[in-house]
Short mmCIF file of C-alpha atoms in Angstrom, two decimals:
data_model
loop_
_atom_site.label_atom_id
_atom_site.label_comp_id
_atom_site.label_asym_id
_atom_site.label_seq_id
_atom_site.Cartn_x
_atom_site.Cartn_y
_atom_site.Cartn_z
CA UNK G 203 0.04 -0.06 0.09
CA UNK G 204 1.30 3.46 -0.86
CA UNK G 205 1.98 5.93 1.76
CA UNK G 206 1.44 9.49 1.51
CA UNK G 207 3.47 12.38 2.83
CA UNK G 208 1.78 14.90 4.97
CA UNK G 209 3.16 18.28 4.04
CA UNK G 210 2.96 21.20 6.24
CA UNK G 211 4.37 24.76 6.13
CA UNK G 212 6.72 25.74 8.84
CA UNK G 213 5.28 28.45 10.82
CA UNK G 214 8.33 29.70 12.69
CA UNK G 215 12.07 29.26 12.10
CA UNK G 216 14.52 28.23 14.58
CA UNK G 217 16.36 30.94 16.12
CA UNK G 218 19.98 30.13 15.78
CA UNK G 219 22.00 33.05 14.59
CA UNK G 220 19.71 35.87 13.16
CA UNK G 221 16.33 34.35 13.07
CA UNK G 222 12.73 35.45 14.07
CA UNK G 223 10.66 34.01 17.10
CA UNK G 224 7.34 34.74 18.16
CA UNK G 225 7.05 37.35 20.71
CA UNK G 226 5.06 36.07 23.71
CA UNK G 227 3.87 39.64 24.59
CA UNK G 228 2.52 40.39 21.32
CA UNK G 229 0.80 37.80 18.97
CA UNK G 230 1.45 40.08 15.77
CA UNK G 231 5.13 40.47 16.39
CA UNK G 232 8.11 38.38 15.84
CA UNK G 233 11.42 39.01 17.58
CA UNK G 234 15.06 38.64 16.58
CA UNK G 235 17.72 36.79 18.52
CA UNK G 236 21.39 36.39 17.86
CA UNK G 237 23.92 33.50 18.15
CA UNK G 238 22.68 30.32 19.53
CA UNK G 239 25.21 30.31 22.42
CA UNK G 240 24.18 33.69 23.59
CA UNK G 241 20.42 32.92 23.70
CA UNK G 242 18.38 32.04 26.78
CA UNK G 243 17.79 28.39 27.58
CA UNK G 244 14.08 28.55 26.75
CA UNK G 245 15.00 29.82 23.14
CA UNK G 246 17.61 26.99 22.79
CA UNK G 247 14.81 24.36 23.67
CA UNK G 248 12.57 26.03 21.13
CA UNK G 249 15.32 25.60 18.55
CA UNK G 250 15.45 21.97 19.15
CA UNK G 251 11.64 21.61 18.78
CA UNK G 252 11.67 23.40 15.58
CA UNK G 253 14.31 21.06 14.34
CA UNK G 254 12.22 18.09 15.21
CA UNK G 255 9.21 19.74 13.68
CA UNK G 256 11.31 20.00 10.44
CA UNK G 257 12.42 16.36 10.58
CA UNK G 258 9.01 15.04 11.21
CA UNK G 259 7.33 16.52 8.25
CA UNK G 260 9.47 14.41 6.01
CA UNK G 261 8.00 11.13 7.20
CA UNK G 262 5.35 9.17 5.41
CA UNK G 263 2.15 8.60 7.11
CA UNK G 264 -0.22 5.63 6.70
CA UNK G 265 -3.71 5.98 5.21
CA UNK G 266 -5.38 5.79 8.55
CA UNK G 267 -3.72 9.23 9.46
CA UNK G 268 -5.67 11.98 7.70
CA UNK G 269 -5.00 15.11 10.08
CA UNK G 270 -1.90 16.17 11.97
CA UNK G 271 -1.82 18.89 14.53
CA UNK G 272 1.32 20.54 15.94
CA UNK G 273 0.52 22.99 18.71
CA UNK G 274 4.01 23.89 18.96
CA UNK G 275 3.42 25.68 15.61
CA UNK G 276 -0.09 26.79 15.72
CA UNK G 277 -0.03 27.97 19.47
CA UNK G 278 3.54 29.22 19.10
CA UNK G 279 2.93 32.39 21.20
CA UNK G 280 1.32 30.64 24.08
CA UNK G 281 3.84 27.75 23.83
CA UNK G 282 6.73 30.37 23.89
CA UNK G 283 5.33 32.10 26.92
CA UNK G 284 5.23 28.96 28.70
CA UNK G 285 8.76 28.20 27.91
CA UNK G 286 10.12 31.75 28.67
CA UNK G 287 8.12 31.65 32.07
CA UNK G 288 9.05 28.45 33.43
CA UNK G 289 12.41 27.46 31.73
CA UNK G 290 14.98 29.99 33.16
CA UNK G 291 17.54 27.39 34.13
CA UNK G 292 18.61 23.92 34.41
CA UNK G 293 16.15 21.45 36.38
CA UNK G 294 16.89 18.57 38.68
CA UNK G 295 13.72 16.66 37.59
CA UNK G 296 12.02 16.50 34.34
CA UNK G 297 8.67 14.86 33.56
CA UNK G 298 8.22 13.60 30.05
CA UNK G 299 4.62 12.93 28.62
CA UNK G 300 3.80 11.04 25.54
CA UNK G 301 2.06 13.48 23.15
CA UNK G 302 -0.51 16.44 23.32
CA UNK G 303 -3.99 15.79 24.52
CA UNK G 304 -6.74 17.13 22.52
CA UNK G 305 -8.16 19.38 25.23
CA UNK G 306 -4.79 19.92 26.90
CA UNK G 307 -1.61 20.88 24.88
CA UNK G 308 -3.75 20.50 21.73
CA UNK G 309 -5.63 23.77 22.78
CA UNK G 310 -3.00 25.64 24.86
CA UNK G 311 0.34 24.82 23.51
CA UNK G 312 1.61 24.03 26.87
CA UNK G 313 3.03 20.52 28.01
CA UNK G 314 0.42 20.26 30.79
CA UNK G 315 -3.08 21.57 30.47
CA UNK G 316 -3.23 24.98 32.46
CA UNK G 317 -5.65 23.81 35.11
CA UNK G 318 -3.16 21.07 35.99
CA UNK G 319 0.18 22.81 35.64
CA UNK G 320 0.28 24.42 39.06
CA UNK G 321 -0.34 21.33 40.84
CA UNK G 322 2.14 19.44 38.70
CA UNK G 323 4.98 22.01 39.36
CA UNK G 324 4.36 21.93 43.08
CA UNK G 325 4.95 18.35 43.41
CA UNK G 326 8.45 18.55 41.73
CA UNK G 327 11.58 17.63 43.87
CA UNK G 328 13.63 20.72 45.27
CA UNK G 329 17.13 20.91 43.62
CA UNK G 330 20.18 20.11 45.72
CA UNK G 331 21.79 22.95 47.70
CA UNK G 332 24.38 23.57 45.00
CA UNK G 333 21.61 23.39 42.39
CA UNK G 334 19.76 26.21 44.20
CA UNK G 335 22.96 28.19 44.11
CA UNK G 336 23.48 27.49 40.45
CA UNK G 337 19.85 28.56 39.61
CA UNK G 338 20.53 32.12 40.99
CA UNK G 339 23.65 32.20 38.93
CA UNK G 340 21.71 31.39 35.93
CA UNK G 341 19.12 33.84 36.62
CA UNK G 342 21.73 36.63 37.00
CA UNK G 343 23.10 35.69 33.67
CA UNK G 344 19.74 36.32 32.08
CA UNK G 345 19.42 39.69 33.74
CA UNK G 346 22.99 40.76 32.71
CA UNK G 347 22.30 39.78 29.10
CA UNK G 348 19.55 42.23 28.90
CA UNK G 349 21.62 45.13 29.84
CA UNK G 350 22.72 47.42 26.99
CA UNK G 351 26.65 47.37 26.91
CA UNK G 352 28.83 50.34 26.80
CA UNK G 353 30.23 50.96 23.27
CA UNK G 354 33.82 50.52 24.52
CA UNK G 355 33.12 46.87 25.89
CA UNK G 356 33.37 44.79 22.75
CA UNK G 357 33.60 41.47 24.07
CA UNK G 358 32.03 39.80 27.11
CA UNK G 359 32.88 36.25 28.42
CA UNK G 360 30.80 34.44 31.01
CA UNK G 361 32.69 31.31 32.03
CA UNK G 362 29.61 30.18 34.24
CA UNK G 363 28.06 29.31 30.73
CA UNK G 364 30.75 28.12 28.62
CA UNK G 365 32.81 26.45 31.35
CA UNK G 366 29.77 25.13 33.24
CA UNK G 367 31.03 21.58 33.17
CA UNK G 368 33.81 22.32 35.57
CA UNK G 369 31.85 25.21 37.53
CA UNK G 370 29.18 22.71 38.25
CA UNK G 371 31.49 20.06 39.32
CA UNK G 372 33.16 22.49 41.68
CA UNK G 373 29.72 23.32 43.16
CA UNK G 374 28.71 19.73 43.61
CA UNK G 375 31.97 18.85 45.31
CA UNK G 376 32.22 21.83 47.67
CA UNK G 377 28.76 23.55 48.01
CA UNK G 378 26.53 21.14 49.96
CA UNK G 379 25.08 23.38 52.64
CA UNK G 380 25.43 26.63 54.52
CA UNK G 381 28.86 27.93 55.38
CA UNK G 382 30.13 29.99 58.08
CA UNK G 383 32.52 32.12 55.93
CA UNK G 384 32.22 33.26 52.34
CA UNK G 385 34.99 34.97 50.53
CA UNK G 386 33.98 37.18 47.60
CA UNK G 387 35.98 38.34 44.77
CA UNK G 388 35.17 40.88 42.09
CA UNK G 389 34.88 39.03 38.80
CA UNK G 390 36.95 36.34 36.78
CA UNK G 391 40.53 36.87 35.88
CA UNK G 392 41.72 36.24 32.35
CA UNK G 393 43.89 33.29 33.22
CA UNK G 394 41.79 31.94 36.21
CA UNK G 395 38.00 31.68 36.15
CA UNK G 396 37.92 32.77 32.68
CA UNK G 397 39.75 29.55 31.65
CA UNK G 398 38.42 27.24 34.40
CA UNK G 399 35.02 28.43 35.63
CA UNK G 400 36.17 28.35 39.22
CA UNK G 401 36.56 31.64 41.23
CA UNK G 402 40.29 32.56 41.37
CA UNK G 403 40.91 29.10 39.64
CA UNK G 404 44.25 28.93 38.50
CA UNK G 405 45.01 25.75 36.40
CA UNK G 406 47.20 23.64 38.67
CA UNK G 407 44.81 24.36 41.71
CA UNK G 408 41.79 23.32 39.70
CA UNK G 409 43.24 20.45 37.92
CA UNK G 410 45.84 18.94 40.45
CA UNK G 411 44.63 20.04 43.90
CA UNK G 412 40.82 20.24 43.43
CA UNK G 413 40.83 17.38 41.06
CA UNK G 414 38.28 18.80 38.69
CA UNK G 415 37.95 18.03 34.97
CA UNK G 416 35.46 18.73 32.36
CA UNK G 417 34.86 20.30 28.97
CA UNK G 418 35.35 24.11 28.45
CA UNK G 419 33.54 25.31 25.46
CA UNK G 420 34.00 28.90 23.83
CA UNK G 421 32.42 32.33 24.39
CA UNK G 422 30.12 33.49 21.60
CA UNK G 423 32.74 35.84 20.41
CA UNK G 424 36.54 35.59 21.36
CA UNK G 425 39.15 38.29 21.18
CA UNK G 426 42.26 37.10 19.21
CA UNK G 427 44.48 38.27 22.20
CA UNK G 428 42.15 36.45 24.70
CA UNK G 429 41.73 32.92 23.74
CA UNK G 430 39.91 30.48 26.09
CA UNK G 431 42.08 27.18 26.40
CA UNK G 432 40.54 25.69 29.56
CA UNK G 433 42.64 23.30 31.39
CA UNK G 434 45.06 23.11 28.56
CA UNK G 435 46.23 26.76 29.28
CA UNK G 436 49.67 27.10 30.44
CA UNK G 437 49.52 30.36 32.00
CA UNK G 438 48.79 30.59 35.72
CA UNK G 439 46.49 33.36 37.27
CA UNK G 440 48.86 35.04 39.99
CA UNK G 441 46.04 35.91 42.22
CA UNK G 442 44.50 32.53 42.22
CA UNK G 443 47.92 30.85 42.87
CA UNK G 444 48.42 33.21 45.84
CA UNK G 445 44.98 32.66 47.28
CA UNK G 446 44.45 29.15 46.87
CA UNK G 447 48.00 28.26 48.03
CA UNK G 448 47.54 30.17 51.26
CA UNK G 449 43.97 28.76 51.92
CA UNK G 450 45.44 25.20 51.45
CA UNK G 451 48.34 25.79 53.78
CA UNK G 452 46.26 27.40 56.56
CA UNK G 453 43.59 24.54 56.14
CA UNK G 454 46.12 21.86 57.29
CA UNK G 455 47.30 21.25 53.82
CA UNK G 456 43.71 20.37 52.46
CA UNK G 457 41.16 22.42 50.48
CA UNK G 458 38.61 19.84 51.42
CA UNK G 459 39.16 21.07 54.99
CA UNK G 460 38.70 24.65 53.89
CA UNK G 461 35.52 23.97 52.14
CA UNK G 462 33.82 22.43 55.25
CA UNK G 463 33.16 25.81 56.65
CA UNK G 464 34.15 28.33 53.78
CA UNK G 465 33.42 29.03 50.25
CA UNK G 466 34.66 31.37 47.64
CA UNK G 467 32.47 33.18 45.18
CA UNK G 468 32.79 36.13 42.66
CA UNK G 469 30.49 39.15 42.79
CA UNK G 470 30.24 39.40 39.03
CA UNK G 471 30.32 36.52 36.66
CA UNK G 472 31.49 38.55 33.50
CA UNK G 473 34.85 39.39 31.92
CA UNK G 474 34.79 42.61 29.97
CA UNK G 475 37.41 43.31 27.22
CA UNK G 476 37.69 46.54 24.91
CA UNK G 477 38.66 46.22 21.09
CA UNK G 478 42.24 46.06 22.16
CA UNK G 479 41.90 43.13 24.37
CA UNK G 480 42.27 45.21 27.50
CA UNK G 481 40.72 43.57 30.66
CA UNK G 482 38.12 46.10 32.03
CA UNK G 483 37.12 45.25 35.58
CA UNK G 484 33.61 46.11 37.02
CA UNK G 485 35.23 49.06 38.84
CA UNK G 486 36.54 50.53 35.64
CA UNK G 487 33.36 50.43 33.87
CA UNK G 488 31.76 53.68 32.87
CA UNK G 489 28.46 55.49 33.12
CA UNK G 490 25.05 53.90 33.83
CA UNK G 491 26.29 50.46 32.61
CA UNK G 492 28.66 50.21 35.69
CA UNK G 493 25.92 51.06 38.05
CA UNK G 494 23.40 48.57 36.27
CA UNK G 495 25.95 45.59 36.46
CA UNK G 496 26.64 46.51 40.12
CA UNK G 497 22.87 46.64 41.07
CA UNK G 498 22.07 43.27 39.33
CA UNK G 499 25.10 41.62 40.78
CA UNK G 500 24.25 42.99 44.46
CA UNK G 501 20.69 41.80 44.26
CA UNK G 502 21.80 38.29 43.30
CA UNK G 503 24.64 38.43 45.91
CA UNK G 504 21.78 39.22 48.49
CA UNK G 505 20.19 36.14 47.45
CA UNK G 506 23.29 34.08 47.57
CA UNK G 507 24.08 35.15 51.14
CA UNK G 508 20.48 34.30 52.10
CA UNK G 509 20.97 30.94 50.87
CA UNK G 510 24.55 30.23 52.24
CA UNK G 511 23.82 32.07 55.53
CA UNK G 512 27.45 32.93 56.49
CA UNK G 513 28.34 34.63 59.61
CA UNK G 514 31.32 36.35 58.25
CA UNK G 515 31.65 37.93 54.70
CA UNK G 516 35.15 38.53 53.44
CA UNK G 517 35.18 41.04 50.69
CA UNK G 518 38.44 40.51 48.54
CA UNK G 519 39.40 43.98 47.50
CA UNK G 520 37.97 47.54 47.92
CA UNK G 521 35.42 47.30 44.96
CA UNK G 522 33.62 44.42 46.70
CA UNK G 523 33.87 45.71 50.13
CA UNK G 524 32.44 49.19 49.26
CA UNK G 525 29.59 47.56 47.13
CA UNK G 526 28.70 45.03 50.01
CA UNK G 527 28.14 47.98 52.42
CA UNK G 528 24.93 48.39 50.77
CA UNK G 529 23.94 44.75 51.38
CA UNK G 530 21.03 44.34 53.90
CA UNK G 531 22.45 40.96 54.78
CA UNK G 532 25.90 42.23 55.49
CA UNK G 533 24.61 45.01 57.55
CA UNK G 534 23.38 42.53 60.23
CA UNK G 535 26.70 40.26 59.88
CA UNK G 536 30.31 40.69 59.97
CA UNK G 537 31.78 42.18 56.81
CA UNK G 538 35.53 42.35 56.42
CA UNK G 539 37.94 43.53 53.70
CA UNK G 540 40.90 41.28 52.60
CA UNK G 541 43.42 42.88 50.31
CA UNK G 542 43.16 41.67 46.80
CA UNK G 543 45.95 39.04 46.22
CA UNK G 544 46.92 40.58 42.70
CA UNK G 545 50.62 41.48 42.18
CA UNK G 546 49.33 44.66 40.43
CA UNK G 547 47.59 46.01 43.60
CA UNK G 548 49.32 48.80 45.36
CA UNK G 549 51.30 48.20 48.40
CA UNK G 550 50.76 44.50 47.95
CA UNK G 551 54.21 42.92 48.67
CA UNK G 552 54.29 39.96 50.90
CA UNK G 553 50.50 39.43 50.37
CA UNK G 554 50.53 35.88 51.84
CA UNK G 555 52.06 37.08 55.15
CA UNK G 556 49.88 40.04 55.30
CA UNK G 557 46.80 37.83 54.60
CA UNK G 558 47.54 35.17 57.07
CA UNK G 559 48.14 37.94 59.74
CA UNK G 560 44.72 39.35 58.81
CA UNK G 561 42.90 35.98 59.08
CA UNK G 562 44.58 35.32 62.45
CA UNK G 563 43.76 38.79 63.85
CA UNK G 564 40.07 38.33 62.57
CA UNK G 565 39.87 34.75 64.44
CA UNK G 566 39.14 33.18 60.98
CA UNK G 567 41.73 30.55 61.01
CA UNK G 568 39.42 28.13 62.91
CA UNK G 569 36.98 28.19 60.24
CA UNK G 570 39.70 27.52 57.56
CA UNK G 571 40.80 24.46 59.71
CA UNK G 572 37.33 23.30 60.40
CA UNK G 573 37.88 23.48 64.18
#
């Protein structure tokens, strides 16, 4: 028996590169999005759905199939609104049904009929502690992506995205609950977290001492002078080497001991470069952009602190210290400033000795040693 091909016209294109997408806020409007790797997670999922739609339309159907409905296409606006609202980050638990029901997704474009969705969502399992932290990072990424960049900033790297493999391994290994002390740096260094996804993460510490491995992908756009080589990089981050070497020594030779009561985090996840490849720190940004970045990062830091519940917050460097003075959480806790370990910082000779003295005077060594 001959089989016929059910042809259908694709309503919307996938959104990789410069494509159009239905705007959930306006049924008559299409929006444009850029490079796939720089798009929100919900749009990436929609891309995959569009690819599946294209593949399915090439299959032959039996004579008994006379009509085929695809709500991902004809209910695209509502479907995209559903994705955008509920798919803002990775999930611990995923429920997978068979196909749309006539009175459910067939009418609404949503995976579960609207009147059942709330109940379904409320029965999901809460993510692990590190997953809650990671979701806060993903939400911050989304907010930062929507801020209009200053003209002088031509390249932005986000290692939480392209180095998420190692970054998540770090969180899984060392962030399993609340901590007494949190050290907060400013943003990734070009030869540290930019390569490894770990705060102050110089290569030898991450690979040889922490024992972390994983794939490091590429940012959407890479400056020729600022390549990302991941764990294959041969350049060490001086700040990271100083910081982690000291923490290891003061924690009885074990970073596992250090992380029992302490954690290290960066205030801002982004690395900024100008057209010449010069590293622009958050403190060196200009105009409203600087304030917008600061405000979004501060709001997320507030949530991070509420989650981790540290008694003591140690700001690494003046920028973070001055910024955290505005934190409501820090106002009720003990906020300290540790000099930044960068050799470029003024009056920063003998940083390890000065830092050890500071930690001893502030009675922090007991936390590093898990005493």
